Coordinates of C-alpha atoms in Angstrom, one line a residue:
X8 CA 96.2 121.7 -7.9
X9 CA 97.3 119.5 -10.7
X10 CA 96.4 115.9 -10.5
X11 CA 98.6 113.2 -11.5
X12 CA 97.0 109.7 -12.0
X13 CA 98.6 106.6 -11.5
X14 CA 98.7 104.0 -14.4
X15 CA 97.1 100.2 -14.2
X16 CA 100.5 99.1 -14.1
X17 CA 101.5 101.5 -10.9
X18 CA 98.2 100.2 -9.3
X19 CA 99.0 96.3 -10.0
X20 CA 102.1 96.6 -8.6
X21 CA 101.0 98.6 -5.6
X22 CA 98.3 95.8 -4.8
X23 CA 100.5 93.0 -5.5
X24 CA 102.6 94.1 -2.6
X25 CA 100.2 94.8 0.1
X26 CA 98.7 91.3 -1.2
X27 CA 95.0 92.3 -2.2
X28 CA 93.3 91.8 -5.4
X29 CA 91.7 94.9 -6.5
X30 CA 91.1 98.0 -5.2
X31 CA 87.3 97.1 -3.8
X32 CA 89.3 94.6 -1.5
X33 CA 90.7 97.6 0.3
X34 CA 87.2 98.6 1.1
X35 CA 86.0 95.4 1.8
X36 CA 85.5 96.5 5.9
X37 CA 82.6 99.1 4.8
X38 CA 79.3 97.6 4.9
X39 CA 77.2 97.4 1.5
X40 CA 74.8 99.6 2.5
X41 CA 76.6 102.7 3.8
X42 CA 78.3 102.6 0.2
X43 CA 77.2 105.4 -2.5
X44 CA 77.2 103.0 -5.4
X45 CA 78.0 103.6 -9.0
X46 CA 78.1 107.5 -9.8
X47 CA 75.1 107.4 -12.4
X48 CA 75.3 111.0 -13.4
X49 CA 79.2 111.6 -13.7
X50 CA 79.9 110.1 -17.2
X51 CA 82.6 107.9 -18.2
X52 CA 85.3 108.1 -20.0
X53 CA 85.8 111.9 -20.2
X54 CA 88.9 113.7 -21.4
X55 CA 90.2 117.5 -18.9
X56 CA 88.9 119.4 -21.1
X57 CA 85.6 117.9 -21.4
X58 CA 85.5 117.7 -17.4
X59 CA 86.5 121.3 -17.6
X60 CA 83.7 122.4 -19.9
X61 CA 81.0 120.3 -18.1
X62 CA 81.9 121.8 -14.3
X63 CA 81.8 125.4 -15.9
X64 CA 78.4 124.3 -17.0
X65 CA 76.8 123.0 -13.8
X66 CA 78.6 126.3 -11.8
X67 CA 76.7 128.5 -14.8
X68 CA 73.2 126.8 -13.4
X69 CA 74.1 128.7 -10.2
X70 CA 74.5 132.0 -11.9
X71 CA 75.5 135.1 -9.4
X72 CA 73.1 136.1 -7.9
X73 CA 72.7 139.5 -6.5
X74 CA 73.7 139.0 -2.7
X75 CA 72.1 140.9 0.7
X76 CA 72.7 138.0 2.6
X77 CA 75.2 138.1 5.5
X78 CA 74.7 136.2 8.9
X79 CA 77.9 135.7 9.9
X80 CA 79.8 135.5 5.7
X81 CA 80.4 138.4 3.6
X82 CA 80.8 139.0 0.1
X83 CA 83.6 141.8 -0.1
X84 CA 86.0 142.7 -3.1
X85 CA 89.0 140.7 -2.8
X86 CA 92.0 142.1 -4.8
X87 CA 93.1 140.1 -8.0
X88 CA 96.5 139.5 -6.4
X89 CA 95.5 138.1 -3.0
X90 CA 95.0 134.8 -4.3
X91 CA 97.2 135.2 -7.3
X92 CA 100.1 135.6 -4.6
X93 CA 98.7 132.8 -2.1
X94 CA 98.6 129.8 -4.8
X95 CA 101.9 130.0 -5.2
X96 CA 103.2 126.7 -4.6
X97 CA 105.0 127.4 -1.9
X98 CA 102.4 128.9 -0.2
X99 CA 99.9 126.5 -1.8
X100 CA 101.6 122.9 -0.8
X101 CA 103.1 124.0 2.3
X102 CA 101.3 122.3 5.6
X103 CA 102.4 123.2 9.7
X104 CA 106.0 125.1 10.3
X105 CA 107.2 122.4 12.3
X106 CA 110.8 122.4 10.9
X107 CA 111.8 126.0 11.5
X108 CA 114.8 125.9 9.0
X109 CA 112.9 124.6 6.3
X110 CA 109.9 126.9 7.0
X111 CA 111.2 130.8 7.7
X112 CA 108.8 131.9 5.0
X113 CA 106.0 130.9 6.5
X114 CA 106.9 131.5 9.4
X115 CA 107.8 134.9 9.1
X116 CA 103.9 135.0 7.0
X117 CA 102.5 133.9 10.6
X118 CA 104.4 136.1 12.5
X119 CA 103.3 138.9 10.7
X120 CA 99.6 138.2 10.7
X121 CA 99.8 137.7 14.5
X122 CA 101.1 141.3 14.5
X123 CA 98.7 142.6 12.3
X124 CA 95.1 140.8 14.2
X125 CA 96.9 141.9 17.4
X126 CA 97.2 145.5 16.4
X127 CA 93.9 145.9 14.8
X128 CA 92.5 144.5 18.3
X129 CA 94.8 146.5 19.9
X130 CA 95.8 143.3 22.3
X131 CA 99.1 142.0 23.3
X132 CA 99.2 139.1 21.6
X133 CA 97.8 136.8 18.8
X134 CA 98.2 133.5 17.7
X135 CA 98.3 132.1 14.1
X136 CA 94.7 131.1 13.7
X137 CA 92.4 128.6 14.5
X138 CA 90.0 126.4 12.7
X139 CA 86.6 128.9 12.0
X140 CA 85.0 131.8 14.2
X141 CA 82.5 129.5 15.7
X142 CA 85.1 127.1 16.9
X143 CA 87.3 130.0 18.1
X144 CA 84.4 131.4 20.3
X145 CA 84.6 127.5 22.1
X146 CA 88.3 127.8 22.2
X147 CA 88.3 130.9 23.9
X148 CA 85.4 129.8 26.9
X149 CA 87.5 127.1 27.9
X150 CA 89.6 129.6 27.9
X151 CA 88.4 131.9 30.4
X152 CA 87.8 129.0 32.6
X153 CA 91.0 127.8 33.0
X154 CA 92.5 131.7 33.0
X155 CA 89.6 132.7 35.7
X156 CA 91.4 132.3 38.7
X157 CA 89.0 134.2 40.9
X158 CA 86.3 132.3 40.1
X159 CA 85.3 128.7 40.8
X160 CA 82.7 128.4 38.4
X161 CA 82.6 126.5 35.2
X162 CA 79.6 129.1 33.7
X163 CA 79.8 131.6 30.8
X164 CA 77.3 134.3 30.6
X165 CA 76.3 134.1 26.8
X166 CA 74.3 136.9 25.1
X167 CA 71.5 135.2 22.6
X168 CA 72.5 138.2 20.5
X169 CA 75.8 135.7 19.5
X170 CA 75.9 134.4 16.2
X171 CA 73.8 131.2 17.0
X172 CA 75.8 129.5 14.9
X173 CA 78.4 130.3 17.6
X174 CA 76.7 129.5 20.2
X175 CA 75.3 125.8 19.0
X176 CA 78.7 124.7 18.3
X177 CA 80.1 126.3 21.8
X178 CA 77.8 124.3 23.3
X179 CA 78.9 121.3 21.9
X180 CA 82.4 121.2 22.8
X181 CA 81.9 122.5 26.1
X182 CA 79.0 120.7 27.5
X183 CA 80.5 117.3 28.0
X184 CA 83.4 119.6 30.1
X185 CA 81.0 120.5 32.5
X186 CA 81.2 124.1 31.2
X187 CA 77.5 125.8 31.4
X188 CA 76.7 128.8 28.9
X189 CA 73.9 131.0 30.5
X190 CA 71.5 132.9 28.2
X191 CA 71.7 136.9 28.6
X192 CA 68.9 138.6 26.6
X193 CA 68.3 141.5 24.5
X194 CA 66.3 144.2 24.6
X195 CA 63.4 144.5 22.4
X196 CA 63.8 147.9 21.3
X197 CA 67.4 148.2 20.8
X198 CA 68.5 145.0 19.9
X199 CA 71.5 145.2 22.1
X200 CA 72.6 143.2 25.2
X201 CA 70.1 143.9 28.2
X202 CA 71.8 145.6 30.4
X203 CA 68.8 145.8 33.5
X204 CA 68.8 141.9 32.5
X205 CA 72.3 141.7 33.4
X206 CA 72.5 143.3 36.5
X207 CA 70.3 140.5 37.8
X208 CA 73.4 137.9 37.6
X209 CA 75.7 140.5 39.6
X210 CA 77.0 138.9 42.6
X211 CA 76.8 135.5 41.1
X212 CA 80.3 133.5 40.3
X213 CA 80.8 133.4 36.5
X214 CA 83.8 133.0 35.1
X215 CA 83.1 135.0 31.7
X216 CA 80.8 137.1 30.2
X217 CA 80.8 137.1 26.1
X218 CA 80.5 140.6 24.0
X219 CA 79.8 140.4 20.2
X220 CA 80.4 143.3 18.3
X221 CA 78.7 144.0 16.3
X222 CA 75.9 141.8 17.4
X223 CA 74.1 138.9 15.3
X224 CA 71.4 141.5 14.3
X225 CA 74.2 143.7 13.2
X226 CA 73.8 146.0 16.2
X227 CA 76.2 148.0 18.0
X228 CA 76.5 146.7 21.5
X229 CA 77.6 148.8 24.4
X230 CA 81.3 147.5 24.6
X231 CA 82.5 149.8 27.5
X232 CA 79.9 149.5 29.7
X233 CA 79.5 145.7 29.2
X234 CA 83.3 145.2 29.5
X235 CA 83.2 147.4 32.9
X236 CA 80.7 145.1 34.4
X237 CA 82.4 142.0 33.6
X238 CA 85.9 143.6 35.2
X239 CA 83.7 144.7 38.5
X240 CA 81.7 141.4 38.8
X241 CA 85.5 139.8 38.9
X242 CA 84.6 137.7 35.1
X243 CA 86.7 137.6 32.3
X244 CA 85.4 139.5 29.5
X245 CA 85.4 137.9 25.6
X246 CA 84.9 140.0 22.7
X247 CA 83.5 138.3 19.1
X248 CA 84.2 140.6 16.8
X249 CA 83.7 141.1 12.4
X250 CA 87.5 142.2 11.5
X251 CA 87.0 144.5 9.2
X252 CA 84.3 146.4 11.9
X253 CA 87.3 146.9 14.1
X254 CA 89.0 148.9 11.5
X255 CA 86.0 151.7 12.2
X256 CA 85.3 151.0 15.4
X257 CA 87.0 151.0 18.8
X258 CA 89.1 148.0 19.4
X259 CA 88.4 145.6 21.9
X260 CA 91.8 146.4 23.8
X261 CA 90.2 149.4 24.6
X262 CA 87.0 148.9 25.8
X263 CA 85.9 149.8 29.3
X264 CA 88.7 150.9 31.4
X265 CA 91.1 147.9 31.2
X266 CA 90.3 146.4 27.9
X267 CA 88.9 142.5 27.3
X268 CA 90.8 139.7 28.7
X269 CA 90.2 137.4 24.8
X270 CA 89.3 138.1 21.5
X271 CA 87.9 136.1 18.9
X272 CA 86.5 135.9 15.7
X273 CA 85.7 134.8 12.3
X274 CA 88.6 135.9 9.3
X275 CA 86.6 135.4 6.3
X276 CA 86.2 139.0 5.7
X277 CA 90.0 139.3 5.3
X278 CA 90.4 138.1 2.0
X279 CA 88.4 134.7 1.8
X280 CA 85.7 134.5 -0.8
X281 CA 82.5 133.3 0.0
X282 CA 82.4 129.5 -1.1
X283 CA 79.8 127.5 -0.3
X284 CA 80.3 127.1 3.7
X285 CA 83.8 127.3 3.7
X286 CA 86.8 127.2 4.4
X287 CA 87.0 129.8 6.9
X288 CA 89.4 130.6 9.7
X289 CA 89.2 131.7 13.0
X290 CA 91.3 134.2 15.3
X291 CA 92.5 134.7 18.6
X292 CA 93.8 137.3 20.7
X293 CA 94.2 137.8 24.5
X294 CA 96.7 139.6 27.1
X295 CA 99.8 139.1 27.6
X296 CA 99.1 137.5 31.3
X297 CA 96.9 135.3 29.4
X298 CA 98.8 134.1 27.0
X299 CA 100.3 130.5 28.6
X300 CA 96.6 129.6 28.1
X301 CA 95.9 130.5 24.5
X302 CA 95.4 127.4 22.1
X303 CA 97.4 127.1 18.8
X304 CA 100.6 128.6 17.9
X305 CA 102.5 131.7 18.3
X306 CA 105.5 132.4 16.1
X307 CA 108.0 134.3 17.5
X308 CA 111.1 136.5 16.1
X309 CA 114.7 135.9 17.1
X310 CA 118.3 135.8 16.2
X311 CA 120.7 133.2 15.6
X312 CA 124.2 132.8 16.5
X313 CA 125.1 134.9 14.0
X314 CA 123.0 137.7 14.6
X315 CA 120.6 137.0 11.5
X316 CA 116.8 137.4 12.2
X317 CA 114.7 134.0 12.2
X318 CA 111.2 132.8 12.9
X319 CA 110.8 130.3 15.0
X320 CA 107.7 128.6 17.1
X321 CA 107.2 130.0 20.2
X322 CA 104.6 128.5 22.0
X323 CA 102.8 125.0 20.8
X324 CA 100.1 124.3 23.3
X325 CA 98.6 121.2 21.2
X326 CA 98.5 118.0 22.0
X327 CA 100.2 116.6 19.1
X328 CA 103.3 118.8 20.7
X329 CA 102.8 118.1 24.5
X330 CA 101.1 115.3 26.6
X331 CA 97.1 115.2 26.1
X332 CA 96.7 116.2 30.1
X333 CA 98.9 119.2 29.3
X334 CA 97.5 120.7 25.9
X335 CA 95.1 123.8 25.7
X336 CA 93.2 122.3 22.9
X337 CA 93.0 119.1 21.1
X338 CA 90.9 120.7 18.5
X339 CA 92.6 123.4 16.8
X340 CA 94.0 123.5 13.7
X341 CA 96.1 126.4 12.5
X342 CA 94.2 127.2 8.8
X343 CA 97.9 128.5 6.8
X344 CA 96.5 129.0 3.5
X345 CA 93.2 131.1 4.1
X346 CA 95.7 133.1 6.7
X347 CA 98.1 133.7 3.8
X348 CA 95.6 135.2 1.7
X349 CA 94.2 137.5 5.0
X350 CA 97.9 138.3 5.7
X351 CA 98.3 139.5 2.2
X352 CA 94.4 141.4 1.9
X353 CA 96.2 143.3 5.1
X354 CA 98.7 144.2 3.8
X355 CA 97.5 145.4 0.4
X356 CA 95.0 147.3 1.6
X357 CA 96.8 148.5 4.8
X358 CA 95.1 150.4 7.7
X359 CA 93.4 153.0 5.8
X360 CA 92.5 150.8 3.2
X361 CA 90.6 148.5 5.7
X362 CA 89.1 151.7 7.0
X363 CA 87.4 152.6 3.9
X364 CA 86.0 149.2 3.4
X365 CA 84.7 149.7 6.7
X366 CA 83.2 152.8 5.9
X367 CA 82.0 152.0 2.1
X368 CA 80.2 148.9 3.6
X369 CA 78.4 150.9 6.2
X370 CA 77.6 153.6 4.0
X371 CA 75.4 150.8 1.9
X372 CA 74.0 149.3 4.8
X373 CA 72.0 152.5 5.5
X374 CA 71.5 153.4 1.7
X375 CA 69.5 149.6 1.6
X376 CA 67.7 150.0 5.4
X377 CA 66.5 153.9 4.2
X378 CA 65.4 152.9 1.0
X379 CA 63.4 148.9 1.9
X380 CA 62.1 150.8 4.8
X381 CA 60.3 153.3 2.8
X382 CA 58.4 150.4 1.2
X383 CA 54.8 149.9 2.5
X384 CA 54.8 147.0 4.4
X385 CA 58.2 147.1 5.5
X386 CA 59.8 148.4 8.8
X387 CA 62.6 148.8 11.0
X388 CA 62.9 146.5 14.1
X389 CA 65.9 147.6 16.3
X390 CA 66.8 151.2 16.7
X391 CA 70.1 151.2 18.0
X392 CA 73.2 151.8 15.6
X393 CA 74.0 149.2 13.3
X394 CA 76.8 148.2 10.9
X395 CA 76.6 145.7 7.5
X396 CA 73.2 144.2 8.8
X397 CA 69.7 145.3 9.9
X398 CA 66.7 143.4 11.0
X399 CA 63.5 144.0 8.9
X400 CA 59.8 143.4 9.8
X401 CA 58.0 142.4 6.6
X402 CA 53.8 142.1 5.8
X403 CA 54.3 138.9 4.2
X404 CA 56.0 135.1 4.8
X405 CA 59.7 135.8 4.9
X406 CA 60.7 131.9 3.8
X407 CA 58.5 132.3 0.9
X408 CA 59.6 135.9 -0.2
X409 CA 63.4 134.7 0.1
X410 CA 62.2 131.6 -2.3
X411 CA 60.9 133.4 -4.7
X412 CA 63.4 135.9 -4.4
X413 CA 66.3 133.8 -5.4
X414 CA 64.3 131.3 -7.5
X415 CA 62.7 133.7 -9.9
X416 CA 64.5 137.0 -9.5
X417 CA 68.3 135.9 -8.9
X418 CA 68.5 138.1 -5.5
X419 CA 69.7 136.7 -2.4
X420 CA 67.4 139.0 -0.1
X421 CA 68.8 138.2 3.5
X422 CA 68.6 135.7 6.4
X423 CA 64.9 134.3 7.9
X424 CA 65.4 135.5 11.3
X425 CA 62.4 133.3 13.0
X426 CA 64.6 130.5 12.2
X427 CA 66.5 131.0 15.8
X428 CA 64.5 134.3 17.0
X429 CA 61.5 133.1 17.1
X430 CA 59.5 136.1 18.9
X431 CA 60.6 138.4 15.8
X432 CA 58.0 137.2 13.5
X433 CA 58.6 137.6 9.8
X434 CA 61.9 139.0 10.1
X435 CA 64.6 139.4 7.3
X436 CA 68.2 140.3 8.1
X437 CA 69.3 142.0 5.2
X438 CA 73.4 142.9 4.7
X439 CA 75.7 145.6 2.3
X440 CA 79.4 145.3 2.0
X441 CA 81.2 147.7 -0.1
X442 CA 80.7 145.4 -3.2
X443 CA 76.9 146.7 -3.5
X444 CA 75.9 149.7 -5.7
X445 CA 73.1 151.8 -5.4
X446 CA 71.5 150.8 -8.5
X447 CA 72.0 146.6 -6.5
X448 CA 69.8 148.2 -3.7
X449 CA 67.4 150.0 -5.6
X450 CA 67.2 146.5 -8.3
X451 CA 66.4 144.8 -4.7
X452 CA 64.0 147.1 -3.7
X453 CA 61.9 147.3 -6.8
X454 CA 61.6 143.8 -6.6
X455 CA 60.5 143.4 -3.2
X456 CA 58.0 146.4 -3.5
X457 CA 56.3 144.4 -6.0
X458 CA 56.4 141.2 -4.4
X459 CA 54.7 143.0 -1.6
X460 CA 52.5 145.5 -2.9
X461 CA 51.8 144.3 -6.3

């Protein structure tokens, strides 16, 4: 976004009337030591398009580096006019929908990416986003707890097989709330929930039990029968879903016999190019008979007194809109720009379009696990079906391969596994979207056959 300065004269005059001297002296409360200091290595004095050349410089140091890394953010080809269409200004400047007759654009944006995440879920309802998948998986615990009205308890039954990720920031909004997430493990051979494992908490008062799909490791959990023994063991059930998965795979609406009670999710796949950590967005769905305790917004559709179609807020469950004591959430933010650009990825690619990134991405994942698998040294560690990542046993240091790999090759070779899974050794989760070739996977496999076999 263009940036305007302001001239010495607009900043005398603007000091001159709140009475301070300089700018320091509005500053003054911030104690010498927690301040950076002079910005040694950002020159002075420099012109836009001096600026201009020197950033494009520094980002060239980074390169592009060939990319199997996924974990949770993935690198998939995001049509020119996605963000051509989203930077618009009036998509670009625009903040919250608060004013509905100044805001039916948006608006009517929102509304139609609630009905878009709701039908790809195949749930009754969605509302228009939340701050980032790890965040929505916290949003949608306290949740189930206050939707739970069978149970008593304040405990989640929480699969390690979560995005970690997930889990360490769930645990930090919801411990101070008295909320306790119990760990449910994984089987060693499939990688999947452990369903003998969960059979020993039947009986027990919990008041959810989480189902990522596909798992951390990539791995296809057993929705149906997971979501079957929430229903029977009187929990709430809460699906974690990739998007773009669901476009290939059974929705969570539709597991088991009655479907999950909440979904949530990350939406980076949807349009949102990786970016150094962010932003991101996350989503939320639920039923219908759940819906009074979903945090965010829902935009609705209506007519006026004239008969015209308009699109208004429906339900506003912040606290900004309702007293504190009152509001589902006092941390969710509704992200309106990176949903734009999901909104529009949707709807340029459409259902089938979705479907074949679904496909094309899963397609590579087993062209890279067939091929690094045939290396001596290398091997498979879960069995179970898997889609964009697999979890690979390596003869040799995986922190030091993934250095070397990226420091003198230019590949990002995958995620170090041991880092929260401990028990799996040298373990490398490697990841294919539908951006990777097969000359990519067979560049990344030369590589790492000669790293470990000379």
């Amino acid at each position: 976004m263009p940036f305007i300065p302001h001239s010495e004269q607009d900043i005398e005059q603007m000091l001159s009337v709140i009475g301070a001297d300089s700018i320091e002296d509005l500053f003054d409360e911030i104690p010498a030591d927690l301040r950076c200091g002079d910005l040694e290595k950002i020159p002075q004095g420099m012109n836009e398009m001096e600026v201009t050349r020197l950033l494009r410089d520094r980002a060239a140091q980074d390169g592009l580096p060939l990319c199997f890394l996924g974990a949770g953010a993935y690198e998939h080809h995001i049509p020119a006019a996605v963000w051509e269409i989203t930077t618009r200004g009036e998509f670009y400047s625009a903040y919250t929908p608060y004013q509905a007759e100044a805001s039916q654009g948006t608006l009517q944006l929102l509304y139609e990416f609630q009905s878009m995440m709701a039908s790809l879920m195949g749930m009754d309802v969605s509302n228009a986003s939340l701050y980032d998948g790890a965040s929505a998986l916290a949003e949608a615990v306290l949740m189930a707890v206050r939707a739970n009205k069978k149970s008593k308890s304040r405990k989640i039954l929480m699969p390690v097989t979560t995005n970690p990720v997930y889990r360490s920031v769930t645990e930090a909004i919801v411990n101070n709330q008295d909320i306790e997430l119990v760990a449910v493990p994984y089987d060693s051979e499939t990688g999947q929930t452990d369903l003998n494992a969960l059979d020993s908490f039947s009986g027990e008062d919990f008041s959810a039990l989480v189902i990522p799909q596909p798992n951390f490791f990539g791995v296809i959990e057993n929705v149906d029968a997971l979501t079957a023994w929430a229903a029977e063991n009187k929990m709430l059930s809460i699906a974690v879903v990739n998007p773009v998965a669901m476009a290939l795979l059974k929705p969570p609406g539709e597991w088991g016999q009655t479907g999950v009670d909440i979904v949530c999710g990350e939406g980076q796949p949807l349009g949102v190019p990786l970016a150094s950590g962010g932003p991101y967005f996350g989503f939320m769905c639920c039923k219908q008979k759940h819906v009074r305790q979903m945090p965010g917004r829902i935009i609705g559709r209506t007519t006026d007194l004239d008969g015209k179609e308009g699109f208004t807020l429906t339900l506003q469950a912040r606290e900004q809109h309702i007293r504190r004591s009152k509001a589902t959430s006092n941390i969710c933010t509704n992200q309106g720009l990176l949903v734009t650009a999901a909104t529009i990825y949707m709807s340029l690619l459409g259902p089938e379009g979705l479907k074949k990134v679904a496909l094309n991405s899963h397609k590579n994942t087993q062209l890279l696990r067939n091929r690094l698998q045939a290396i001596k040294g290398v091997k498979t560690v879960f069995n179970a079906p898997n889609f964009h990542e697999c979890v690979l046993q390596l003869d040799m240091d995986v922190k030091q391969l993934i250095d070397t790999l990226a420091r003198e090759h230019h590949i990002l070779a995958g995620f170090e596994v041991s880092t929260h899974y401990p028990e799996l050794g040298n373990a490398l989760m490697v990841c294919a979207t539908e951006t990777r070739t097969e000359n990519d996977i067979e560049q990344f496999a030369t590589t790492l056959d000669t790293l470990l076999n000379g």
